[in-house]
Tab-separated table of N, CA, C and O in Angstrom:
chain	number	residue	atom	x	y	z
A	1	UNK	N	0.816	-1.302	0.314
A	1	UNK	CA	0.240	-0.043	0.113
A	1	UNK	C	0.888	0.977	-0.250
A	1	UNK	O	1.630	0.868	0.216
A	2	UNK	N	0.221	2.625	-0.018
A	2	UNK	CA	1.522	3.374	-0.927
A	2	UNK	C	0.512	4.281	0.932
A	2	UNK	O	-0.510	4.708	1.203
A	3	UNK	N	1.301	4.767	1.356
A	3	UNK	CA	1.049	6.049	2.405
A	3	UNK	C	1.082	7.435	1.732
A	3	UNK	O	2.094	8.351	1.717
A	4	UNK	N	0.381	8.486	2.352
A	4	UNK	CA	0.798	9.531	1.792
A	4	UNK	C	0.387	10.964	3.023
A	4	UNK	O	-0.380	10.523	3.329
A	5	UNK	N	1.160	11.651	2.702
A	5	UNK	CA	1.843	12.782	4.041
A	5	UNK	C	1.676	14.014	3.270
A	5	UNK	O	2.319	14.252	2.627
A	6	UNK	N	1.070	14.765	3.515
A	6	UNK	CA	0.799	16.529	3.177
A	6	UNK	C	1.329	16.916	4.107
A	6	UNK	O	1.190	16.688	5.540
A	7	UNK	N	2.073	17.945	4.255
A	7	UNK	CA	2.625	19.742	4.871
A	7	UNK	C	2.685	20.290	4.247
A	7	UNK	O	2.291	20.980	2.678
A	8	UNK	N	3.015	22.144	4.965
A	8	UNK	CA	2.812	22.972	4.202
A	8	UNK	C	1.372	23.447	4.854
A	8	UNK	O	0.610	23.310	5.883
A	9	UNK	N	0.619	24.383	3.912
A	9	UNK	CA	0.507	25.218	4.660
A	9	UNK	C	0.173	26.069	5.219
A	9	UNK	O	1.434	26.093	5.755
A	10	UNK	N	-0.946	27.047	5.466
A	10	UNK	CA	-0.370	28.233	6.353
A	10	UNK	C	-1.085	29.196	6.509
A	10	UNK	O	-2.037	29.031	5.605
A	11	UNK	N	-1.245	30.485	6.430
A	11	UNK	CA	-1.654	32.079	6.813
A	11	UNK	C	-0.815	32.749	6.516
A	11	UNK	O	0.172	33.018	7.011
A	12	UNK	N	-0.881	33.291	5.360
A	12	UNK	CA	-0.309	34.976	4.623
A	12	UNK	C	-1.397	35.886	4.256
A	12	UNK	O	-2.604	35.360	4.361
A	13	UNK	N	-0.619	36.445	3.668
A	13	UNK	CA	-1.324	38.130	3.299
A	13	UNK	C	-1.204	37.589	1.978
A	13	UNK	O	-0.104	36.925	1.433
A	14	UNK	N	-2.176	38.087	1.411
A	14	UNK	CA	-2.728	38.379	-0.384
A	14	UNK	C	-0.935	39.014	-1.152
A	14	UNK	O	-0.150	39.798	-0.177
A	15	UNK	N	-0.424	38.237	-2.082
A	15	UNK	CA	0.640	38.062	-2.139
A	15	UNK	C	1.954	37.553	-1.682
A	15	UNK	O	2.942	37.674	-2.702
A	16	UNK	N	1.847	37.207	-0.823
A	16	UNK	CA	2.916	36.098	-0.170
A	16	UNK	C	3.055	34.854	-0.679
A	16	UNK	O	2.278	34.243	-1.437
A	17	UNK	N	3.832	33.702	-0.086
A	17	UNK	CA	3.995	32.358	-0.657
A	17	UNK	C	3.459	31.539	0.511
A	17	UNK	O	3.931	31.518	1.922
A	18	UNK	N	3.558	30.361	0.214
A	18	UNK	CA	3.600	29.126	0.382
A	18	UNK	C	3.892	27.522	-0.244
A	18	UNK	O	4.099	27.449	-1.263
A	19	UNK	N	4.592	26.681	0.801
A	19	UNK	CA	4.792	26.144	-0.067
A	19	UNK	C	3.992	24.696	0.693
A	19	UNK	O	4.212	24.231	1.696
A	20	UNK	N	3.462	23.443	-0.023
A	20	UNK	CA	3.362	22.518	-0.014
A	20	UNK	C	3.876	21.131	0.253
A	20	UNK	O	4.214	21.241	-1.259
A	21	UNK	N	3.804	19.888	0.695
A	21	UNK	CA	4.579	18.892	0.169
A	21	UNK	C	3.767	17.718	0.048
A	21	UNK	O	2.989	18.023	1.097
A	22	UNK	N	3.983	16.235	-0.683
A	22	UNK	CA	2.978	16.014	-0.338
A	22	UNK	C	4.346	14.506	-0.801
A	22	UNK	O	4.634	14.550	-2.030
A	23	UNK	N	4.442	13.574	0.127
A	23	UNK	CA	4.780	12.471	-0.050
A	23	UNK	C	4.704	11.401	-0.036
A	23	UNK	O	3.548	11.495	0.699
A	24	UNK	N	4.983	10.128	-0.997
A	24	UNK	CA	4.169	8.991	-0.776
A	24	UNK	C	5.315	7.939	-0.463
A	24	UNK	O	6.793	8.266	-1.177
A	25	UNK	N	5.006	6.986	-0.151
A	25	UNK	CA	5.848	6.150	0.646
A	25	UNK	C	5.262	4.758	0.412
A	25	UNK	O	4.156	4.400	0.281
A	26	UNK	N	6.245	3.729	-0.306
A	26	UNK	CA	5.970	2.506	-1.094
A	26	UNK	C	5.463	2.478	-2.502
A	26	UNK	O	5.324	0.963	-2.837
A	27	UNK	N	6.059	3.687	-2.871
A	27	UNK	CA	6.326	3.420	-4.297
A	27	UNK	C	7.195	4.725	-4.958
A	27	UNK	O	6.795	5.856	-4.209
A	28	UNK	N	8.223	4.316	-6.108
A	28	UNK	CA	8.637	5.380	-6.805
A	28	UNK	C	8.124	5.206	-8.063
A	28	UNK	O	8.707	6.074	-8.787
A	29	UNK	N	7.484	5.214	-8.479
A	29	UNK	CA	5.789	5.158	-9.891
A	29	UNK	C	4.402	5.694	-9.860
A	29	UNK	O	3.742	5.235	-9.577
A	30	UNK	N	4.643	7.035	-8.957
A	30	UNK	CA	3.438	7.521	-8.952
A	30	UNK	C	3.330	9.402	-9.812
A	30	UNK	O	4.227	9.318	-10.085
A	31	UNK	N	1.310	9.150	-10.184
A	31	UNK	CA	1.431	10.407	-10.374
A	31	UNK	C	1.116	11.015	-9.130
A	31	UNK	O	0.518	10.359	-8.668
A	32	UNK	N	1.206	12.148	-9.170
A	32	UNK	CA	0.487	13.378	-8.274
A	32	UNK	C	-0.435	14.342	-8.965
A	32	UNK	O	-0.283	15.048	-9.427
A	33	UNK	N	-1.418	14.737	-7.870
A	33	UNK	CA	-1.996	15.624	-8.748
A	33	UNK	C	-2.527	16.441	-6.783
A	33	UNK	O	-2.470	15.923	-5.684
A	34	UNK	N	-2.679	18.190	-7.120
A	34	UNK	CA	-3.155	18.699	-5.978
A	34	UNK	C	-4.798	19.336	-6.203
A	34	UNK	O	-5.071	19.918	-7.262
A	35	UNK	N	-5.314	18.936	-5.673
A	35	UNK	CA	-7.001	19.588	-5.550
A	35	UNK	C	-6.723	20.444	-4.121
A	35	UNK	O	-6.044	20.902	-3.243
A	36	UNK	N	-7.934	21.730	-4.400
A	36	UNK	CA	-8.609	22.131	-3.605
A	36	UNK	C	-10.603	22.508	-3.294
A	36	UNK	O	-10.779	22.666	-4.115
A	37	UNK	N	-10.270	22.922	-2.106
A	37	UNK	CA	-11.481	23.250	-1.677
A	37	UNK	C	-11.940	24.277	-1.004
A	37	UNK	O	-11.701	24.715	-0.289
A	38	UNK	N	-12.410	25.247	-2.053
A	38	UNK	CA	-12.886	26.915	-1.003
A	38	UNK	C	-13.373	26.202	-0.139
A	38	UNK	O	-14.938	25.586	-0.608
A	39	UNK	N	-13.836	27.417	0.749
A	39	UNK	CA	-15.152	27.391	0.962
A	39	UNK	C	-16.580	27.290	0.880
A	39	UNK	O	-16.641	27.960	0.051
A	40	UNK	N	-17.359	26.242	1.146
A	40	UNK	CA	-18.334	26.083	-0.015
A	40	UNK	C	-18.358	26.119	-0.982
A	40	UNK	O	-20.012	25.840	-1.798
A	41	UNK	N	-17.229	25.456	-1.344
A	41	UNK	CA	-17.664	25.001	-3.072
A	41	UNK	C	-16.954	23.685	-3.150
A	41	UNK	O	-16.630	22.892	-1.957
A	42	UNK	N	-16.738	23.145	-4.522
A	42	UNK	CA	-16.548	21.776	-4.797
A	42	UNK	C	-14.805	21.632	-4.335
A	42	UNK	O	-14.456	22.592	-5.015
A	43	UNK	N	-14.678	20.651	-5.123
A	43	UNK	CA	-12.948	20.334	-4.509
A	43	UNK	C	-12.686	20.629	-6.990
A	43	UNK	O	-13.323	20.344	-7.287
A	44	UNK	N	-11.572	21.106	-6.450
A	44	UNK	CA	-10.946	21.346	-7.580
A	44	UNK	C	-9.499	21.105	-8.045
A	44	UNK	O	-8.608	21.394	-6.872
A	45	UNK	N	-9.163	21.483	-9.441
A	45	UNK	CA	-7.813	20.353	-9.761
A	45	UNK	C	-6.594	21.730	-9.737
A	45	UNK	O	-7.959	22.932	-10.386
A	46	UNK	N	-5.703	21.622	-8.789
A	46	UNK	CA	-5.045	22.763	-8.932
A	46	UNK	C	-4.033	22.465	-9.891
A	46	UNK	O	-3.559	23.345	-10.992
A	47	UNK	N	-3.409	21.125	-9.676
A	47	UNK	CA	-1.971	20.937	-10.501
A	47	UNK	C	-1.092	19.382	-10.593
A	47	UNK	O	-2.464	19.268	-9.444
A	48	UNK	N	-1.214	19.061	-11.217
A	48	UNK	CA	-0.793	17.881	-11.437
A	48	UNK	C	1.297	17.227	-12.093
A	48	UNK	O	1.284	17.935	-12.900
A	49	UNK	N	1.412	16.375	-11.855
A	49	UNK	CA	2.612	15.391	-12.365
A	49	UNK	C	2.357	14.637	-12.572
A	49	UNK	O	2.853	13.242	-11.648
A	50	UNK	N	3.049	13.810	-14.021
A	50	UNK	CA	2.564	12.551	-14.277
A	50	UNK	C	3.763	11.790	-14.052
A	50	UNK	O	5.043	12.540	-13.996
A	51	UNK	N	3.218	10.790	-13.988
A	51	UNK	CA	4.751	9.664	-13.783
A	51	UNK	C	6.373	9.891	-15.226
A	51	UNK	O	7.073	10.053	-14.687
A	52	UNK	N	5.784	10.409	-16.069
A	52	UNK	CA	6.557	11.061	-17.596
A	52	UNK	C	7.162	11.985	-17.277
A	52	UNK	O	7.700	12.577	-17.845
A	53	UNK	N	7.061	13.083	-16.471
A	53	UNK	CA	7.004	14.648	-15.726
A	53	UNK	C	5.956	15.276	-16.833
A	53	UNK	O	6.595	16.999	-16.283
A	54	UNK	N	4.720	14.811	-16.660
A	54	UNK	CA	4.166	16.208	-17.514
A	54	UNK	C	3.445	16.283	-16.642
A	54	UNK	O	2.992	15.918	-15.976
A	55	UNK	N	3.605	17.881	-16.911
A	55	UNK	CA	3.070	18.860	-14.991
A	55	UNK	C	1.821	19.155	-16.162
A	55	UNK	O	1.638	20.145	-17.274
A	56	UNK	N	0.881	19.885	-15.395
A	56	UNK	CA	-0.623	20.437	-16.025
A	56	UNK	C	-0.857	21.419	-15.234
A	56	UNK	O	-0.912	20.928	-13.315
A	57	UNK	N	-1.571	22.336	-15.346
A	57	UNK	CA	-1.860	23.454	-13.960
A	57	UNK	C	-3.169	23.702	-13.869
A	57	UNK	O	-3.904	24.123	-15.781
A	58	UNK	N	-4.083	24.182	-13.395
A	58	UNK	CA	-5.406	25.164	-13.412
A	58	UNK	C	-5.287	26.443	-13.746
A	58	UNK	O	-4.606	27.246	-13.805
A	59	UNK	N	-5.821	27.265	-14.980
A	59	UNK	CA	-5.864	28.074	-15.336
A	59	UNK	C	-5.861	29.273	-14.837
A	59	UNK	O	-5.199	30.168	-14.804
A	60	UNK	N	-6.513	29.192	-13.406
A	60	UNK	CA	-6.286	29.503	-12.096
A	60	UNK	C	-5.183	30.132	-11.510
A	60	UNK	O	-4.559	31.365	-10.743
A	61	UNK	N	-4.251	29.479	-12.132
A	61	UNK	CA	-2.828	29.077	-10.932
A	61	UNK	C	-1.550	29.172	-11.940
A	61	UNK	O	-0.576	29.262	-11.277
A	62	UNK	N	-2.055	29.447	-12.773
A	62	UNK	CA	-0.620	29.182	-13.611
A	62	UNK	C	-0.075	30.098	-13.387
A	62	UNK	O	-0.454	31.600	-13.790
A	63	UNK	N	1.193	30.344	-13.465
A	63	UNK	CA	1.996	31.586	-13.838
A	63	UNK	C	2.463	32.034	-12.376
A	63	UNK	O	3.334	32.702	-11.790
A	64	UNK	N	1.632	31.271	-11.373
A	64	UNK	CA	1.710	31.908	-9.935
A	64	UNK	C	2.484	30.781	-9.313
A	64	UNK	O	3.391	30.618	-8.370
A	65	UNK	N	1.821	29.383	-9.728
A	65	UNK	CA	1.858	27.969	-8.744
A	65	UNK	C	3.245	26.940	-10.084
A	65	UNK	O	2.817	26.943	-10.716
A	66	UNK	N	3.514	26.689	-9.136
A	66	UNK	CA	5.012	25.648	-9.493
A	66	UNK	C	5.051	24.184	-8.723
A	66	UNK	O	4.582	24.562	-7.330
A	67	UNK	N	4.525	23.505	-9.393
A	67	UNK	CA	4.874	22.294	-8.979
A	67	UNK	C	6.183	21.217	-9.867
A	67	UNK	O	6.685	21.104	-10.753
A	68	UNK	N	6.699	20.719	-8.391
A	68	UNK	CA	8.160	20.247	-8.736
A	68	UNK	C	8.391	18.828	-7.764
A	68	UNK	O	7.734	18.888	-7.183
A	69	UNK	N	9.275	17.857	-8.200
A	69	UNK	CA	9.111	16.446	-7.575
A	69	UNK	C	11.021	16.615	-7.455
A	69	UNK	O	11.207	17.552	-7.737
A	70	UNK	N	11.187	16.041	-6.221
A	70	UNK	CA	12.504	15.644	-5.376
A	70	UNK	C	12.911	14.493	-6.867
A	70	UNK	O	12.776	14.113	-7.282
A	71	UNK	N	14.182	14.623	-6.211
A	71	UNK	CA	14.952	13.865	-7.443
A	71	UNK	C	14.556	11.881	-7.333
A	71	UNK	O	14.886	11.067	-8.139
A	72	UNK	N	14.568	11.491	-6.102
A	72	UNK	CA	14.055	10.218	-5.560
A	72	UNK	C	12.517	10.371	-6.861
A	72	UNK	O	11.379	9.106	-6.699
A	73	UNK	N	11.283	11.608	-7.112
A	73	UNK	CA	10.046	11.139	-7.537
A	73	UNK	C	9.585	10.057	-6.358
A	73	UNK	O	8.250	9.562	-6.916
A	74	UNK	N	8.940	10.505	-5.081
A	74	UNK	CA	8.676	10.275	-4.191
A	74	UNK	C	7.916	11.282	-3.353
A	74	UNK	O	7.195	11.418	-2.274
A	75	UNK	N	8.464	13.039	-3.072
A	75	UNK	CA	8.333	13.983	-2.585
A	75	UNK	C	7.767	15.080	-3.864
A	75	UNK	O	8.313	15.074	-4.680
A	76	UNK	N	6.442	15.555	-3.552
A	76	UNK	CA	6.260	16.447	-4.856
A	76	UNK	C	5.914	17.699	-4.038
A	76	UNK	O	5.291	17.657	-2.879
A	77	UNK	N	6.540	19.117	-4.592
A	77	UNK	CA	6.041	20.575	-3.792
A	77	UNK	C	5.052	20.963	-4.758
A	77	UNK	O	5.323	20.961	-5.804
A	78	UNK	N	4.292	21.767	-4.180
A	78	UNK	CA	3.265	23.028	-4.709
A	78	UNK	C	4.059	24.457	-4.053
A	78	UNK	O	3.877	24.408	-3.072
A	79	UNK	N	4.931	24.796	-4.780
A	79	UNK	CA	5.205	26.152	-4.354
A	79	UNK	C	4.414	27.596	-4.773
A	79	UNK	O	3.902	27.240	-6.395
A	80	UNK	N	3.890	28.228	-3.765
A	80	UNK	CA	2.162	29.285	-4.256
A	80	UNK	C	3.070	30.545	-3.924
A	80	UNK	O	3.520	30.731	-3.064
A	81	UNK	N	2.849	31.076	-4.876
A	81	UNK	CA	3.322	32.268	-4.951
A	81	UNK	C	2.694	33.441	-5.343
A	81	UNK	O	1.123	32.577	-5.911
A	82	UNK	N	2.096	34.708	-5.287
A	82	UNK	CA	0.924	35.449	-5.538
A	82	UNK	C	-0.194	35.122	-5.020
A	82	UNK	O	-0.877	35.409	-5.842
A	83	UNK	N	-0.221	34.794	-4.310
A	83	UNK	CA	-1.538	34.537	-3.151
A	83	UNK	C	-2.468	35.474	-3.374
A	83	UNK	O	-2.150	36.107	-3.262
A	84	UNK	N	-3.296	34.961	-3.710
A	84	UNK	CA	-4.662	35.543	-3.633
A	84	UNK	C	-5.353	35.027	-2.349
A	84	UNK	O	-5.856	33.959	-2.294
A	85	UNK	N	-7.149	36.109	-1.879
A	85	UNK	CA	-7.442	35.470	-1.403
A	85	UNK	C	-8.420	34.199	-1.801
A	85	UNK	O	-8.784	33.425	-1.386
A	86	UNK	N	-8.360	34.778	-2.927
A	86	UNK	CA	-9.625	33.237	-3.828
A	86	UNK	C	-8.634	32.034	-3.991
A	86	UNK	O	-9.296	30.733	-3.791
A	87	UNK	N	-7.711	32.148	-3.456
A	87	UNK	CA	-6.350	31.144	-2.848
A	87	UNK	C	-6.924	30.163	-1.966
A	87	UNK	O	-6.407	29.028	-1.450
A	88	UNK	N	-7.353	31.105	-0.733
A	88	UNK	CA	-8.321	29.946	0.199
A	88	UNK	C	-9.193	29.166	0.307
A	88	UNK	O	-9.462	29.113	-0.490
A	89	UNK	N	-8.382	28.003	1.036
A	89	UNK	CA	-8.910	26.569	0.292
A	89	UNK	C	-8.511	25.153	1.359
A	89	UNK	O	-7.185	25.497	1.772
A	90	UNK	N	-8.809	24.654	1.635
A	90	UNK	CA	-8.243	22.908	2.370
A	90	UNK	C	-7.659	22.001	0.259
A	90	UNK	O	-7.931	22.067	-0.114
A	91	UNK	N	-7.105	22.038	0.595
A	91	UNK	CA	-6.159	21.430	-0.544
A	91	UNK	C	-5.479	20.323	0.255
A	91	UNK	O	-4.861	19.530	1.237
A	92	UNK	N	-5.234	19.280	-1.030
A	92	UNK	CA	-5.448	17.964	-1.145
A	92	UNK	C	-4.803	17.456	-2.065
A	92	UNK	O	-4.451	18.145	-3.173
A	93	UNK	N	-3.726	16.660	-1.849
A	93	UNK	CA	-3.189	15.528	-2.221
A	93	UNK	C	-3.731	14.215	-2.704
A	93	UNK	O	-3.542	13.211	-1.824
A	94	UNK	N	-3.507	13.867	-4.195
A	94	UNK	CA	-4.234	12.304	-4.156
A	94	UNK	C	-2.761	11.895	-5.057
A	94	UNK	O	-2.147	12.290	-5.570
A	95	UNK	N	-2.111	10.768	-4.798
A	95	UNK	CA	-1.416	10.094	-5.677
A	95	UNK	C	-2.025	8.716	-6.428
A	95	UNK	O	-3.463	8.664	-6.151
A	96	UNK	N	-1.792	8.301	-7.345
A	96	UNK	CA	-1.925	7.570	-8.453
A	96	UNK	C	-0.440	6.851	-8.488
A	96	UNK	O	0.786	7.000	-9.402
A	97	UNK	N	-0.347	5.613	-7.772
A	97	UNK	CA	1.362	4.974	-7.752
A	97	UNK	C	1.323	2.828	-8.231
A	97	UNK	O	-0.219	2.923	-7.736
A	98	UNK	N	2.080	2.727	-8.738
A	98	UNK	CA	1.907	1.390	-8.602
A	98	UNK	C	2.966	1.069	-7.724
A	98	UNK	O	4.054	0.953	-8.060
A	99	UNK	N	2.333	-0.228	-7.646
A	99	UNK	CA	2.642	-1.292	-6.368
A	99	UNK	C	3.485	-2.804	-6.702
A	99	UNK	O	1.660	-3.082	-7.463
A	100	UNK	N	4.162	-2.856	-7.575
A	100	UNK	CA	3.798	-4.596	-8.774
A	100	UNK	C	3.378	-4.180	-9.781
A	100	UNK	O	3.279	-3.414	-10.744
A	101	UNK	N	2.182	-4.950	-10.060
A	101	UNK	CA	1.831	-4.474	-10.775
A	101	UNK	C	0.012	-4.309	-10.684
A	101	UNK	O	-0.699	-4.507	-11.438
A	102	UNK	N	-0.228	-3.611	-9.900
A	102	UNK	CA	-1.645	-2.783	-9.481
A	102	UNK	C	-0.842	-1.139	-8.712
A	102	UNK	O	-0.201	-1.054	-8.397
A	103	UNK	N	-2.124	-0.765	-9.246
A	103	UNK	CA	-2.481	0.644	-8.822
A	103	UNK	C	-2.228	1.593	-7.723
A	103	UNK	O	-4.058	0.417	-7.484
A	104	UNK	N	-2.838	1.850	-6.877
A	104	UNK	CA	-3.140	2.120	-6.048
A	104	UNK	C	-3.773	3.956	-6.135
A	104	UNK	O	-2.751	4.440	-6.027
A	105	UNK	N	-4.760	3.783	-5.647
A	105	UNK	CA	-5.103	5.681	-5.679
A	105	UNK	C	-5.230	6.005	-3.766
A	105	UNK	O	-5.848	5.633	-3.681
A	106	UNK	N	-4.815	7.214	-3.810
A	106	UNK	CA	-4.816	7.252	-2.294
A	106	UNK	C	-4.454	9.258	-2.288
A	106	UNK	O	-4.454	9.810	-2.836
A	107	UNK	N	-5.530	9.342	-1.274
A	107	UNK	CA	-5.426	10.874	-0.369
A	107	UNK	C	-4.711	10.914	-0.033
A	107	UNK	O	-5.110	10.554	1.573
A	108	UNK	N	-4.365	12.089	0.438
A	108	UNK	CA	-3.361	12.458	1.522
A	108	UNK	C	-4.509	13.267	2.461
A	108	UNK	O	-5.669	13.477	2.916
A	109	UNK	N	-4.095	13.685	4.124
A	109	UNK	CA	-5.016	14.892	4.974
A	109	UNK	C	-4.584	15.979	4.348
A	109	UNK	O	-3.940	16.764	3.507
A	110	UNK	N	-6.122	17.190	4.808
A	110	UNK	CA	-5.668	18.096	3.127
A	110	UNK	C	-5.408	18.840	4.727
A	110	UNK	O	-4.639	18.869	5.714
A	111	UNK	N	-4.439	20.146	3.801
A	111	UNK	CA	-4.090	20.939	4.034
A	111	UNK	C	-4.829	22.331	4.234
A	111	UNK	O	-4.875	23.108	3.203
A	112	UNK	N	-4.353	23.439	4.857
A	112	UNK	CA	-6.188	24.257	4.694
A	112	UNK	C	-4.653	25.863	4.575
A	112	UNK	O	-3.523	25.615	5.033
A	113	UNK	N	-4.888	26.222	3.471
A	113	UNK	CA	-4.331	27.797	3.341
A	113	UNK	C	-5.691	28.787	3.588
A	113	UNK	O	-6.398	28.519	3.033
A	114	UNK	N	-5.205	30.139	3.945
A	114	UNK	CA	-5.579	30.964	4.006
A	114	UNK	C	-5.196	32.195	3.729
A	114	UNK	O	-3.380	32.260	3.942
A	115	UNK	N	-5.425	32.537	3.173
A	115	UNK	CA	-4.850	34.061	1.919
A	115	UNK	C	-5.576	35.064	2.653
A	115	UNK	O	-6.528	35.458	2.137
A	116	UNK	N	-5.722	36.245	3.177
A	116	UNK	CA	-5.938	37.454	3.706
A	116	UNK	C	-5.618	38.838	2.732
A	116	UNK	O	-4.560	38.650	2.361
A	117	UNK	N	-6.690	39.693	2.390
A	117	UNK	CA	-5.703	40.637	2.179
A	117	UNK	C	-5.782	41.699	3.060
A	117	UNK	O	-6.092	41.615	4.096
């Protein structure tokens, strides 16, 4: 099985920066996806990195957020800059990891990002 641990988050003023991390243990063959859920709204896609390194961003965060992996590809970081109040949300990391010949999908715990104006 794969364990997913999320860290980072916190409270900043508009224009500030935060970094989230998502660590997957049990596999080095994972796709990582970040989602967020603003207060009173549904969960939305933020960014992802495929096993082959392909990166995607939601339009709302392009140019402000950067996703990158460590060299062992077991931890993914979401560097968030130029944060806006509308970025306030609970952030989640999902992984899809290959263990042997089986794919496992797991969610990490959420981490709150709060941006004040």
